[in-house]
mmCIF file of C-alpha atoms in Angstrom:
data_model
loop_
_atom_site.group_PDB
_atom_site.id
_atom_site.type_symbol
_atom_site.label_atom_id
_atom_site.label_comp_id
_atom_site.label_asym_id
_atom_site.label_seq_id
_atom_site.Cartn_x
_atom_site.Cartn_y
_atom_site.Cartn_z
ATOM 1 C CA UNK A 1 20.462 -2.123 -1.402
ATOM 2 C CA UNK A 2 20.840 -4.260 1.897
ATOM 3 C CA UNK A 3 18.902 -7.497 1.699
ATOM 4 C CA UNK A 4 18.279 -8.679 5.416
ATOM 5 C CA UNK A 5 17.684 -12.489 4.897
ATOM 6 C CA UNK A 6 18.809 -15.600 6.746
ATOM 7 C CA UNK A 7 20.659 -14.517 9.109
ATOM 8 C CA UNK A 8 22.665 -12.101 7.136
ATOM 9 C CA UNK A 9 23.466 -8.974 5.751
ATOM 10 C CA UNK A 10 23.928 -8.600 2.240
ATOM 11 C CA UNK A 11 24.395 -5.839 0.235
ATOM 12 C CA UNK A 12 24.161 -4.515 -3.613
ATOM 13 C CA UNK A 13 25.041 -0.908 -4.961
ATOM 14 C CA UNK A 14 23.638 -0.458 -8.224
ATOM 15 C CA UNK A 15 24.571 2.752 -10.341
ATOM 16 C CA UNK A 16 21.924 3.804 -13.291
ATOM 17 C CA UNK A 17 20.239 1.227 -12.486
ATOM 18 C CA UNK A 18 22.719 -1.757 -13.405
ATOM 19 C CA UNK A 19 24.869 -3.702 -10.322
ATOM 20 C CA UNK A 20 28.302 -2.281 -10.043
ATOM 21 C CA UNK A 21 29.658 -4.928 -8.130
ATOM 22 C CA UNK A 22 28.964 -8.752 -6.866
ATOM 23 C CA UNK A 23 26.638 -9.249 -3.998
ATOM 24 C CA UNK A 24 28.059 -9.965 -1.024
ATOM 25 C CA UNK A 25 27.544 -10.582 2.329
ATOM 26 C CA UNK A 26 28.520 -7.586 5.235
ATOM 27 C CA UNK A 27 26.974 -9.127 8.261
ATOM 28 C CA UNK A 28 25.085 -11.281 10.472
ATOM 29 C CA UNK A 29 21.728 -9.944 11.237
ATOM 30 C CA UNK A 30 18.026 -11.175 13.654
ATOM 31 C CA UNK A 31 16.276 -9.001 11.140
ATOM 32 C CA UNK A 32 14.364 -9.370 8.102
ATOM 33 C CA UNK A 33 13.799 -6.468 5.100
ATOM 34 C CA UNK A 34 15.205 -5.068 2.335
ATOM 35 C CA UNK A 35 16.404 -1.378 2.677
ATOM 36 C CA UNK A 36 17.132 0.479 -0.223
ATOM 37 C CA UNK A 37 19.063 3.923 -0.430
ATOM 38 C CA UNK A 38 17.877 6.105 -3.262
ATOM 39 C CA UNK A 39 19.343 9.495 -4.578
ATOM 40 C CA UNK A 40 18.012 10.571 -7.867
ATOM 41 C CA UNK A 41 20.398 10.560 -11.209
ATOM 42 C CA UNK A 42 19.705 13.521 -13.323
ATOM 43 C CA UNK A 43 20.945 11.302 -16.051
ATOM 44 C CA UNK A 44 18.211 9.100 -15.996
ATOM 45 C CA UNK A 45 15.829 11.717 -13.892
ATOM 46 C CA UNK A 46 15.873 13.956 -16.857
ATOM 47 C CA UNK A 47 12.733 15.936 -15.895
ATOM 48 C CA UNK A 48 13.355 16.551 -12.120
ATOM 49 C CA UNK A 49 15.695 15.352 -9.207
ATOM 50 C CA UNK A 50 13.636 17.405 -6.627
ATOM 51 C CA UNK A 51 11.174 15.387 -5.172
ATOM 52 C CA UNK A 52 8.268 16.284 -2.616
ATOM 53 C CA UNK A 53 8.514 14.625 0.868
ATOM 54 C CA UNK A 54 4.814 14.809 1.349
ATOM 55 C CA UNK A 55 4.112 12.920 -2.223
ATOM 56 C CA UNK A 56 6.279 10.365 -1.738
ATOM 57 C CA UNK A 57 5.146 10.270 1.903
ATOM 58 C CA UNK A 58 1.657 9.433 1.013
ATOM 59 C CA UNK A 59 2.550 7.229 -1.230
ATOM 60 C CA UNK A 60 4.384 4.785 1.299
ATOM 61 C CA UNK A 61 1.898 5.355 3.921
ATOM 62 C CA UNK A 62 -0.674 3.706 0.960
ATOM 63 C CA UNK A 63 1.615 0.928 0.389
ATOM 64 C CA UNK A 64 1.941 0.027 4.307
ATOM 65 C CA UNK A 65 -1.834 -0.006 4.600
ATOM 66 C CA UNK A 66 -2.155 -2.636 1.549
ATOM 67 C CA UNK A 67 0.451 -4.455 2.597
ATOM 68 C CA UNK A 68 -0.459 -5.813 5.886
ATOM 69 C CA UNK A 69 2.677 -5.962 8.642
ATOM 70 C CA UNK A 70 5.256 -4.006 6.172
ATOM 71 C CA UNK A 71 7.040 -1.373 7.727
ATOM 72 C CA UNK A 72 8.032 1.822 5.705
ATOM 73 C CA UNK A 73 10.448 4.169 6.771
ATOM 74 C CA UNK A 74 11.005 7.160 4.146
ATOM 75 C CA UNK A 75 13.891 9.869 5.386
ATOM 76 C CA UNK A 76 14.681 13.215 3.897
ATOM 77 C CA UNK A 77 18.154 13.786 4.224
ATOM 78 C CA UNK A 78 18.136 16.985 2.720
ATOM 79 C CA UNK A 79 17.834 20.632 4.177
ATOM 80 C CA UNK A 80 14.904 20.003 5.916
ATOM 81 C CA UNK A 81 15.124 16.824 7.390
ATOM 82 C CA UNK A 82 12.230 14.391 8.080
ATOM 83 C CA UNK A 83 11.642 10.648 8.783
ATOM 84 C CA UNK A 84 8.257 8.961 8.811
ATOM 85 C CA UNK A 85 7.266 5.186 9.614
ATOM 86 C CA UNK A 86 4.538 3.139 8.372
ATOM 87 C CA UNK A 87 3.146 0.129 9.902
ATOM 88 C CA UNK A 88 -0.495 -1.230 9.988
ATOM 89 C CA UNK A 89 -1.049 -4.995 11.336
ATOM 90 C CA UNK A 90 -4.812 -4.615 9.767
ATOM 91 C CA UNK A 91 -3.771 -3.843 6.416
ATOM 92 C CA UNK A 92 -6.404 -2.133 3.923
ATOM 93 C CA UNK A 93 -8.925 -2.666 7.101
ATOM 94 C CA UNK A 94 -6.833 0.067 8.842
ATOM 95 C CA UNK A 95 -6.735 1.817 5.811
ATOM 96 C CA UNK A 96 -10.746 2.461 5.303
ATOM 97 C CA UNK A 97 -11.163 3.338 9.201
ATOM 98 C CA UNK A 98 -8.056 5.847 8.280
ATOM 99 C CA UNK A 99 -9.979 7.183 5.233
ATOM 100 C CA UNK A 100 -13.327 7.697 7.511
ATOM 101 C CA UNK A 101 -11.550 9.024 10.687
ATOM 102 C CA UNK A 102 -13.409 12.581 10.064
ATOM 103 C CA UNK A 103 -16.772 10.259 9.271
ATOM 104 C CA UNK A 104 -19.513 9.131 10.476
ATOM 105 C CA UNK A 105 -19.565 5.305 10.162
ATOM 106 C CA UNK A 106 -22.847 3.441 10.390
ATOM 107 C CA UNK A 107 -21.119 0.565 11.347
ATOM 108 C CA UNK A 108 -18.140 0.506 13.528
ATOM 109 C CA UNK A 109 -15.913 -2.192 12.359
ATOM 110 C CA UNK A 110 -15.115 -1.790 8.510
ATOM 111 C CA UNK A 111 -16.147 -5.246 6.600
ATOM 112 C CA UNK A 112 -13.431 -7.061 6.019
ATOM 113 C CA UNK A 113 -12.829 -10.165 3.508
ATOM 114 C CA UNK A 114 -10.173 -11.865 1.657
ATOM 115 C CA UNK A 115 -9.884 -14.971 -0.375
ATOM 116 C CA UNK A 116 -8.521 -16.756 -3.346
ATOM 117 C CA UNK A 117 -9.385 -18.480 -6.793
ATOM 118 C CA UNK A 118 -7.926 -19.698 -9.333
ATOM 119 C CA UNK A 119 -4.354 -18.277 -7.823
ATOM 120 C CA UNK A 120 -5.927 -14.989 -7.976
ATOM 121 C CA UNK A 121 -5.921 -13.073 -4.053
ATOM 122 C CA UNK A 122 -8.297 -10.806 -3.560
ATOM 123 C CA UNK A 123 -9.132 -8.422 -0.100
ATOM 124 C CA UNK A 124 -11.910 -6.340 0.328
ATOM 125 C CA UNK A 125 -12.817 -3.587 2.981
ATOM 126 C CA UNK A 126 -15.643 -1.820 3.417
ATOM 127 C CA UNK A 127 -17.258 0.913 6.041
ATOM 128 C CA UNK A 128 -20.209 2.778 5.065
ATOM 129 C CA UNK A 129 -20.826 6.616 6.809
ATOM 130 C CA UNK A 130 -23.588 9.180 6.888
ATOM 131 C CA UNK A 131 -21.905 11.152 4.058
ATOM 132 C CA UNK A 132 -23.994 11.026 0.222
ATOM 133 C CA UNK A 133 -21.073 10.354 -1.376
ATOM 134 C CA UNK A 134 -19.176 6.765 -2.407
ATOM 135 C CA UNK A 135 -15.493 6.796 -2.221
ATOM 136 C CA UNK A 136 -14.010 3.246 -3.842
ATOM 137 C CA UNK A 137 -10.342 3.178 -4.127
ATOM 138 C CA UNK A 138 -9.216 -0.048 -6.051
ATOM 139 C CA UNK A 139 -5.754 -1.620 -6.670
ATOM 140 C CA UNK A 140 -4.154 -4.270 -8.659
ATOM 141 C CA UNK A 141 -0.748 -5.324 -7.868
ATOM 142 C CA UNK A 142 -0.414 -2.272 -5.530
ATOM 143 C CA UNK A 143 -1.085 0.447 -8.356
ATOM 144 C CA UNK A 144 -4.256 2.470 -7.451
ATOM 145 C CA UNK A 145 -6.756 1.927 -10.593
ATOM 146 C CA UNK A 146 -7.900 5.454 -10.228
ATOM 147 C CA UNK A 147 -10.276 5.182 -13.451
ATOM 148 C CA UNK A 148 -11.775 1.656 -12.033
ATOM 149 C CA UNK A 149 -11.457 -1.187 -14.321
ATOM 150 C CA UNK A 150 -13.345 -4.399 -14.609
ATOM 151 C CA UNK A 151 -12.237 -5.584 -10.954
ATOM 152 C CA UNK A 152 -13.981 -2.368 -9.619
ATOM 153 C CA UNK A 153 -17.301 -3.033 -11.665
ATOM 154 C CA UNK A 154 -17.762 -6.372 -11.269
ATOM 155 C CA UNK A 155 -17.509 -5.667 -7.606
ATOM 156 C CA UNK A 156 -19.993 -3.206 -7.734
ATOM 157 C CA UNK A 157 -22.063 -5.228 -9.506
ATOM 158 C CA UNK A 158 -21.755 -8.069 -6.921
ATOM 159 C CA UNK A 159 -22.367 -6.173 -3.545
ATOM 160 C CA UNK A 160 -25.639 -4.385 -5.256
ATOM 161 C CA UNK A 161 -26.496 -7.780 -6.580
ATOM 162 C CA UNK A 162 -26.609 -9.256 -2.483
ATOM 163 C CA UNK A 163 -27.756 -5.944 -1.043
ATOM 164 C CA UNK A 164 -31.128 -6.173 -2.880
ATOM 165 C CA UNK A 165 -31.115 -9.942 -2.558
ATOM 166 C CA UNK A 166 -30.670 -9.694 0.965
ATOM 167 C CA UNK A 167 -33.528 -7.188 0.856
ATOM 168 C CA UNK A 168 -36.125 -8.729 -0.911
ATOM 169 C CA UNK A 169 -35.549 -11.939 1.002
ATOM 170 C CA UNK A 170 -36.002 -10.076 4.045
ATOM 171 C CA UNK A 171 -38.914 -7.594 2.668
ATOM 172 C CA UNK A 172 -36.684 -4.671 3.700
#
């Protein structure tokens, strides 16, 4: 693991999963990020060591988009080599006009809000299209809530709550 922080390079190698040795600084750096160099131990990897580019690929691209300004870079250093980069400055909004680029949006510019409570974050994005179906993809703490989950319904519940009270206000 190299930690770039401060002005400097340090640096961590880990084996199993425990530190094999002090961490200690190898450099003077204008950067900022951590990278970390991963190659699967069978003896903790006990099912597989063979992993899918793609998979893992999609899963870093979802992680740039909810993380607004991260950069990801996953390599394959294996036979077939690849290297992929992922950087959104607009976050989860880039992230709904990337899961409607073969839409139609109504709107053009997805909805966008964030705020705080009670040290709790939340961000919201929204774009409807002409298609009949809903797609919601939640997270908490980064980890898609495929299923839902109470954050999920009591959003729901909230935007159909000021949809029809925006309608009736406005007869609509």
């Amino acid at each position: 693991v190299f930690v770039h922080r401060e002005g400097k390079i340090h640096y961590q190698k880990y084996e199993r999963g425990i530190p094999v040795a002090d961490l200690k600084v190898i450099g003077e750096t204008d950067q900022t990020g951590t990278i970390t160099r991963f190659k699967p131990d069978p003896e903790i990897f006990q099912e597989t060591t063979v992993y899918e580019f793609d998979t893992l690929a999609t899963r870093m691209r979802e992680l740039a988009f909810l993380n607004r300004n991260i950069k990801l870079t996953i390599e394959d250093k294996r036979e077939h080599k690849q290297k992929k980069e992922f950087h959104y400055e607009g976050g989860i909004k880039s992230y709904v006009e990337h899961l409607n680029r073969s839409k139609q949006p109504i709107h053009e510019e997805p909805v966008y809000v964030e705020g705080s409570k009670d040290g709790i974050q939340v961000e919201v994005s929204l774009q409807y299209n002409e298609g009949y179906t809903n797609n919601i993809y939640s997270f908490t703490n980064n980890i898609h809530t495929y299923e839902g989950g109470t954050h999920e319904v009591g959003f729901k519940t909230a935007l159909t709550r000021v949809i029809n009270d925006y309608g009736r206000k406005n007869s609509i």
